[in-house]
Coordinates of C-alpha atoms and ligand atoms in Angstrom, one line a residue:
X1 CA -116.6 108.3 -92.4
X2 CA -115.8 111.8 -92.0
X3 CA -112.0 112.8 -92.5
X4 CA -109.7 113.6 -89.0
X5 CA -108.9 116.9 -88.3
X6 CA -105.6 116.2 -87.6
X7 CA -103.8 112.7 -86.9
X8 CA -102.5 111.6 -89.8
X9 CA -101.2 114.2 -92.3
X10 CA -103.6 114.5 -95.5
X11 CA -102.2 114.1 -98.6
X12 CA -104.2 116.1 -101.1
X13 CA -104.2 115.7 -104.7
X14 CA -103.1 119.1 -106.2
X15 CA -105.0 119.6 -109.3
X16 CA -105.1 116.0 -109.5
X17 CA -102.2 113.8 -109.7
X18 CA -101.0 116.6 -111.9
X19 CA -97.2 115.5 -111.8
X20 CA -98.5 112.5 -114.0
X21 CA -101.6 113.8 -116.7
X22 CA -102.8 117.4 -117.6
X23 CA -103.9 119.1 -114.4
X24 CA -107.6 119.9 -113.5
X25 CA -109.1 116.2 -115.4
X26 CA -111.1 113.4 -114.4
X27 CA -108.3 111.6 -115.1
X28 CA -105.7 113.8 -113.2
X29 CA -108.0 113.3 -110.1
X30 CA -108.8 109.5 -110.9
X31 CA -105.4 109.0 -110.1
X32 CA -104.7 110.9 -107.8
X33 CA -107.1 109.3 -105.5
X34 CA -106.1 105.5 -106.7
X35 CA -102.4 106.8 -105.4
X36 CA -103.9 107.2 -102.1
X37 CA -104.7 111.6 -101.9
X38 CA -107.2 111.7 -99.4
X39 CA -108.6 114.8 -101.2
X40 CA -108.6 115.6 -104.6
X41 CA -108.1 119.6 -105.3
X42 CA -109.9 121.5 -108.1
X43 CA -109.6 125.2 -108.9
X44 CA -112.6 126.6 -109.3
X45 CA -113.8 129.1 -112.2
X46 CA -117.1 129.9 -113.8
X47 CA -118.6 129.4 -117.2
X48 CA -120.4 132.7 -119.5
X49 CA -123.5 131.0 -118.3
X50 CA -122.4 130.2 -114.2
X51 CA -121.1 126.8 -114.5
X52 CA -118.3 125.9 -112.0
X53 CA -115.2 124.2 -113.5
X54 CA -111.9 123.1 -113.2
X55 CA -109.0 125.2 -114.2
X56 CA -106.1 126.7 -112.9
X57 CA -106.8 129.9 -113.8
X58 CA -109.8 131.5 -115.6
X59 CA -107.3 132.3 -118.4
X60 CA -107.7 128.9 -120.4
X61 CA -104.8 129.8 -122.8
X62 CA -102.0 127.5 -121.9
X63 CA -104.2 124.5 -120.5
X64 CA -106.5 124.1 -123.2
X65 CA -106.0 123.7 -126.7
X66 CA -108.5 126.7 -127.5
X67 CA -106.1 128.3 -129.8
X68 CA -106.7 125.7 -132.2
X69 CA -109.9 126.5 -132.7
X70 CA -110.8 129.3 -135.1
X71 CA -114.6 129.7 -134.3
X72 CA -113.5 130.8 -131.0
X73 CA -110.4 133.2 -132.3
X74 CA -112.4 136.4 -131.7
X75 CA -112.9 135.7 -128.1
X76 CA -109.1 136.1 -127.4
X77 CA -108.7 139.5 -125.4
X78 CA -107.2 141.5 -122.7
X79 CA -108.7 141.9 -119.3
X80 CA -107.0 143.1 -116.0
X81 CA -107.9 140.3 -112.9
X82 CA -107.0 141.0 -109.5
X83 CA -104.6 143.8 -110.9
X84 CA -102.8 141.6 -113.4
X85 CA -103.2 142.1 -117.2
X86 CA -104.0 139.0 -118.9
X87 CA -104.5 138.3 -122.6
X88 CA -105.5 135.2 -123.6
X89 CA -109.2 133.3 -123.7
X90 CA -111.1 133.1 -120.5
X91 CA -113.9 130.9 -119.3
X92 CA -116.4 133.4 -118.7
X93 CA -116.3 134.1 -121.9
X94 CA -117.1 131.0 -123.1
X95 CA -120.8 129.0 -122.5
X96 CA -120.0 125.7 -120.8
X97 CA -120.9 123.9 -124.7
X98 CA -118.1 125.8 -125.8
X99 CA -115.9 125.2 -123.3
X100 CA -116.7 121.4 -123.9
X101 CA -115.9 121.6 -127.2
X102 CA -112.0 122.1 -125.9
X103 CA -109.7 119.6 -124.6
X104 CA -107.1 120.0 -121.8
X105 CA -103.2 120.2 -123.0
X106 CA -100.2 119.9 -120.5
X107 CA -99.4 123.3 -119.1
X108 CA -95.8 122.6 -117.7
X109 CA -94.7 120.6 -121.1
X110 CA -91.2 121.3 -120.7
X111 CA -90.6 120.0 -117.1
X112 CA -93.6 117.1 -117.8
X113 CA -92.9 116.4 -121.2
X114 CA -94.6 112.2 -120.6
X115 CA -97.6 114.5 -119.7
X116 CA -97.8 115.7 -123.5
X117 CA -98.9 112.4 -124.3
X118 CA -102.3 112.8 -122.7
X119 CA -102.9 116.6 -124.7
X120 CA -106.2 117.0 -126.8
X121 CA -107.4 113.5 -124.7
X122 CA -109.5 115.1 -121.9
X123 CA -112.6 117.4 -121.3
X124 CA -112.5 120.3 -119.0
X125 CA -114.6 118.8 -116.2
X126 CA -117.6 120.4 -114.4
X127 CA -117.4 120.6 -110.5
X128 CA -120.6 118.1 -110.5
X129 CA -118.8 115.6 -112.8
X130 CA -116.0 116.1 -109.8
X131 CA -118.5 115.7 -107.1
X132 CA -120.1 112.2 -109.1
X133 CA -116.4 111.0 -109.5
X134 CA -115.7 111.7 -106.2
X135 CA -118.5 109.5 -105.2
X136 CA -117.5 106.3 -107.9
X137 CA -114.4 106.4 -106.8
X138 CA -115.3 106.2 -103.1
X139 CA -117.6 103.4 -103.6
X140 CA -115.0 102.1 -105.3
X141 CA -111.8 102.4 -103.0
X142 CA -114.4 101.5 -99.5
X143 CA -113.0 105.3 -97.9
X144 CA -114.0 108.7 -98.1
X145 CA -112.4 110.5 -101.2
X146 CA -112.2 114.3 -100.1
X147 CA -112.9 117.0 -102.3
X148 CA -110.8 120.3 -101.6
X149 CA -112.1 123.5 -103.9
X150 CA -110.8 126.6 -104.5
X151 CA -112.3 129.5 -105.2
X152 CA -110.3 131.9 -107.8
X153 CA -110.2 135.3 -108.2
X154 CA -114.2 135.6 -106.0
X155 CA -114.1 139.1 -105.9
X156 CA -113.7 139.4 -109.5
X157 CA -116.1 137.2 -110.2
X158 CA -118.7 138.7 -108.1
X159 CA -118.0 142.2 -109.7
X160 CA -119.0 140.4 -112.6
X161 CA -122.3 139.2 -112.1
X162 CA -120.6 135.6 -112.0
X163 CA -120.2 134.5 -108.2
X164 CA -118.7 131.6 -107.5
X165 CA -120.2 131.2 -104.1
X166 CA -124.0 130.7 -104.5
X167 CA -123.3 127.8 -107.0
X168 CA -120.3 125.9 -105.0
X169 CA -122.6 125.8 -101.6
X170 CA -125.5 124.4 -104.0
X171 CA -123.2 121.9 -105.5
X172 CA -122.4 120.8 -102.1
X173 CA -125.3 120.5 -100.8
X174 CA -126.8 118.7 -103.7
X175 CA -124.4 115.9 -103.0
X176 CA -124.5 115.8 -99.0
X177 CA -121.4 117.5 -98.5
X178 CA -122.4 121.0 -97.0
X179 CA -122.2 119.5 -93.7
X180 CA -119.2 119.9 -91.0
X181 CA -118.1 116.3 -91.0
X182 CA -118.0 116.5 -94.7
X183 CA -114.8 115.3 -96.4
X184 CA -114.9 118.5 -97.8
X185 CA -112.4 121.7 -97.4
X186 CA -113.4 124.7 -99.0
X187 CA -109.8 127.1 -99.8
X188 CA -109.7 130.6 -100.9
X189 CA -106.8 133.4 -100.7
X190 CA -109.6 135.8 -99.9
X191 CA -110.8 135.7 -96.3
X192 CA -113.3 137.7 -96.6
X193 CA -115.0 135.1 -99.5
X194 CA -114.5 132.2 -96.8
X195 CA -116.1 134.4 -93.8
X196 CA -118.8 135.7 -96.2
X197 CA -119.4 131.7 -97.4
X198 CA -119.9 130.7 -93.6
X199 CA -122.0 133.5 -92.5
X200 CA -123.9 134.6 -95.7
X201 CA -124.2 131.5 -97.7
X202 CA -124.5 129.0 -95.1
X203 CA -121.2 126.8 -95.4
X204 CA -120.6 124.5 -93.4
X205 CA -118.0 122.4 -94.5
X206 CA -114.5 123.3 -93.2
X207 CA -112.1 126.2 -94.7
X208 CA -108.7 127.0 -95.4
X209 CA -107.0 130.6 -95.8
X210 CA -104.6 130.3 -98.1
X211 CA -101.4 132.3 -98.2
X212 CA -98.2 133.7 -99.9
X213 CA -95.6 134.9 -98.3
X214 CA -91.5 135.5 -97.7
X215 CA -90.8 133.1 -95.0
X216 CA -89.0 135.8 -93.6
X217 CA -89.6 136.3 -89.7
X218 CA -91.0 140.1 -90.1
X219 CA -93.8 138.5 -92.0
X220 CA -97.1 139.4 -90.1
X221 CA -98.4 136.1 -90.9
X222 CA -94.8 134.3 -89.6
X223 CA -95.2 136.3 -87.0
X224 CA -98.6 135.4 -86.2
X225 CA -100.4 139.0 -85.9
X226 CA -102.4 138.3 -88.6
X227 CA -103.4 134.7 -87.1
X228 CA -105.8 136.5 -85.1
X229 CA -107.9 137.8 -87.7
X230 CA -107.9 134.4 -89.5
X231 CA -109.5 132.6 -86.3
X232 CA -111.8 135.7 -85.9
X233 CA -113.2 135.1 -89.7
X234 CA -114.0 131.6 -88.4
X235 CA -111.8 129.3 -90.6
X236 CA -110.2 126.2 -89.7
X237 CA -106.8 126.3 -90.8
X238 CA -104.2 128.0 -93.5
X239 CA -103.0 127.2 -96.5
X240 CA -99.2 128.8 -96.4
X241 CA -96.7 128.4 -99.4
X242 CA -93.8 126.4 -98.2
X243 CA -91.5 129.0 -97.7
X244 CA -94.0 130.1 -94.7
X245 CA -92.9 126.3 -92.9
X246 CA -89.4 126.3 -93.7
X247 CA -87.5 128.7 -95.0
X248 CA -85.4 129.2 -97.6
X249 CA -81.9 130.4 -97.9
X250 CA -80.4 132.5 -100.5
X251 CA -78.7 129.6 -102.3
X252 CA -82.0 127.8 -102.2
X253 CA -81.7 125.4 -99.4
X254 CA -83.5 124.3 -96.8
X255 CA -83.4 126.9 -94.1
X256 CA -85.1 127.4 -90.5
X257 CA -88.4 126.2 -89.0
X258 CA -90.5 129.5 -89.0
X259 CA -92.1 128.6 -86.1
X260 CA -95.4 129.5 -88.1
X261 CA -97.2 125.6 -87.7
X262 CA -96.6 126.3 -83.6
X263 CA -98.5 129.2 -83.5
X264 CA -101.0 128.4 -85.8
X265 CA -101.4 125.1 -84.1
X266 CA -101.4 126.9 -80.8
X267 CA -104.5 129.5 -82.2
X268 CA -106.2 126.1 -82.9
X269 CA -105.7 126.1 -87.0
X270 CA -104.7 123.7 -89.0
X271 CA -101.5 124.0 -91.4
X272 CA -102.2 122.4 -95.5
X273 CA -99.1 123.8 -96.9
X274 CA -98.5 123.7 -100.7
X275 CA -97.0 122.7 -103.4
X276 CA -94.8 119.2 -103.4
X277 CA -93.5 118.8 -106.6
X278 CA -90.8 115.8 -107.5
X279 CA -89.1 117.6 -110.1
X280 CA -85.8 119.0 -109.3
X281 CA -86.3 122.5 -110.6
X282 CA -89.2 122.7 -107.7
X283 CA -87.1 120.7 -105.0
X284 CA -85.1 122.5 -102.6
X285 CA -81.2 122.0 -103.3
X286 CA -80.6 119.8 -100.1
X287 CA -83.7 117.2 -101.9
X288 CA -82.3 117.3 -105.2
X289 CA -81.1 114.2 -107.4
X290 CA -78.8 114.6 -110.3
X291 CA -78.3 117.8 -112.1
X292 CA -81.2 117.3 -114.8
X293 CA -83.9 119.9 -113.7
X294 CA -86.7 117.3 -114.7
X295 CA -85.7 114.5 -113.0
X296 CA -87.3 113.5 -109.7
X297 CA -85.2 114.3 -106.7
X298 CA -86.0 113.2 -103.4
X299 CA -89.4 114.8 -102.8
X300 CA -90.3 112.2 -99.8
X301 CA -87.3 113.7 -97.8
X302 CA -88.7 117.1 -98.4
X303 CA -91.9 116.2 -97.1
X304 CA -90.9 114.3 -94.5
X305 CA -89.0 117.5 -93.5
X306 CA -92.5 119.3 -93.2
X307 CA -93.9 116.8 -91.6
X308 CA -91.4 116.9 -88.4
X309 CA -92.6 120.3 -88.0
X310 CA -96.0 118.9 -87.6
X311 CA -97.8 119.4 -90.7
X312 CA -101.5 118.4 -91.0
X313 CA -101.5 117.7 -94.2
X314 CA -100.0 119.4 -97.9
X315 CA -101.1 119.7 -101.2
X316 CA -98.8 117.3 -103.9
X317 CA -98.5 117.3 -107.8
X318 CA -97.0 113.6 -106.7
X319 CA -99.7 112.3 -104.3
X320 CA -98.3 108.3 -104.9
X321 CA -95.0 109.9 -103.6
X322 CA -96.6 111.7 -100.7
X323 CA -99.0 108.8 -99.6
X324 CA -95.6 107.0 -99.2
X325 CA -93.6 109.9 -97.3
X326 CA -96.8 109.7 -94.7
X327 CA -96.8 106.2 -94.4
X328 CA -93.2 105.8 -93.9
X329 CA -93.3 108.9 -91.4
X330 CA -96.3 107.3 -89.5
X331 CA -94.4 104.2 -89.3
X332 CA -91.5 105.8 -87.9
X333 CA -93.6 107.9 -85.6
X334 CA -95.1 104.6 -84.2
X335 CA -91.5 103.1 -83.8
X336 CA -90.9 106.0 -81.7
X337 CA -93.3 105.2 -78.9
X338 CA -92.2 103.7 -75.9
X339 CA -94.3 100.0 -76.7
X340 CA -94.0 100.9 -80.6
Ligands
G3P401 O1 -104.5 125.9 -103.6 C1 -103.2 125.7 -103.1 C2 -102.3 126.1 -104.2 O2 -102.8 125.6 -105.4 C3 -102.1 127.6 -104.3 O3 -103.0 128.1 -105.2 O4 -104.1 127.4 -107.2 O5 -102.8 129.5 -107.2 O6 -101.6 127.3 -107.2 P1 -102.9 128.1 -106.8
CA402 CA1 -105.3 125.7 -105.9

């Protein structure tokens, strides 16, 4: 069953239920996927010896517990990636038997301190052991579970002998899934990497753009110039932050409708904003519950927010609270119609 392009919003696990275990785990994504996410998301990064896996960033420091381990203390360093200065331990410095030798520790442990239980429990997953979860649980559940990867940092990669592309489109294709009915969305916040993954590489799976930007209506993006050179590179949708959607005001509110799903919509592209978290300290003020920045606040009336302006989908740390939001918003939606 492939999954709709648009109809009901997608809920889409980001990094895994990650608002409930470690992100970027087999468990993180188990769950996420028993809580009903459609798709499960993992970041993708490359091994010393080309191995895809999951992490956030290729700078393992604060999700792993590698600086535990003393064998690997003199592969701590400095690099600059994608014009930031990083120090810390990164996976391309480690062979994928290293890396296994690591476990996965909470990186938020302040604002997710239940998710510290779970630290030094998990392996840092390959993108195959993704794919053959992907499949279990599928069998499993009787529906398509989707699989949403992202490609980080691909130009730096590439300048580094360790392209992400070439492996990702064989992983896909290994497992049936490089086709365009696939339950499959490839992201990247490089357009060039998804144009040069369709024409080059022979992808054929769908793709997102993802972007970052102010919200504010002199955005190009907002604006929709640049919407035009995202249809021309052949993609399906984008991937905005939220304040791209909805704005936000100054005392961190919920501001205006930029208008920004209309004209993306009206340019034929799909909208898969990001990132709904439940925690206050990520909630806009209007959503908010109580004055303790942990606490969950009302992240379903944040979503369903998004969804009035006619979201397709959006990427969740909480994906049991946003499989509810769309199942209460569809439910009000088929209220609405005249024999509803
Ligand atoms: O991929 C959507 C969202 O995760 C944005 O990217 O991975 O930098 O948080 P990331
Ligand atoms: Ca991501």
């Amino acid at each position: 069953m492939a999954l709709p392009l648009s109809g009901v919003p997608l809920v889409i696990g980001h990094r895994g239920a990650s608002g409930h275990r470690p992100e970027h785990t087999l468990a993180s994504y188990e769950l996420a996927a028993r809580m009903g996410a459609d798709l499960i998301e993992p970041d993708l990064v490359p091994t010393r010896d080309g191995v895809l896996v999951a992490r956030h960033e290729n700078d393992i420091t604060g999700t792993t517990d590698v600086a535990e381990h003393p064998e690997l203390a003199d592969r701590r360093t400095t690099k600059v990636v994608d014009g930031t200065e990083v120090t810390g331990w990164f996976t391309e410095d480690l062979t994928l038997a290293e890396l296994k030798t690591l476990r996965a520790v909470e990186r938020l442990p302040r604002v997710r301190p239940g998710n510290t239980e779970y630290d030094g429990l998990f392996e840092v997953p390959t993108f195959a052991e993704i794919l053959a979860l992907r499949e279990r649980l599928s069998a499993e559940l009787g529906r398509e579970v989707g699989v949403y990867p992202e490609t980080k940092h691909p130009s730096y990669f590439a300048g580094i002998g360790l392209a992400l592309e070439e492996p990702l489109v064989a992983a896909l294709a290994e497992h049936g899934l490089n086709r365009p009915d696939a339950p499959v969305f490839v992201q990247s916040f490089e357009l060039a990497n998804l144009a040069d993954l369709r024409h080059r590489l022979g992808l054929r799976t769908r793709s997102i753009f993802l972007l970052e930007g102010s919200g504010s209506p002199h955005d190009p993006v907002v604006a929709g110039e640049s919407l035009r050179e995202v249809v021309r590179a052949g993609v399906d949708g984008i991937g905005p932050d939220l304040t791209m959607v909805l704005s936000r005001r100054p005392d961190g509110s919920c501001g205006q409708d930029t208008g920004l799903v209309e004209r993306a919509h009206r340019a034929g592209l799909l909208v898969h904003p990001w990132t709904f978290r439940a925690e206050n300290t990520f909630l806009l003020t209007d959503f908010r519950v109580g004055d303790d920045p942990g606490a969950h606040g009302d992240l379903a009336g944040q979503i369903s927010a998004f969804l009035q302006v006619g979201v397709d989908g959006f990427f969740t740390d909480h994906p049991d609270v946003g499989a509810a939001a769309v199942q209460a918003w569809e439910a009000h939606t088929e209220e609405q119609r005249p024999n509803g």
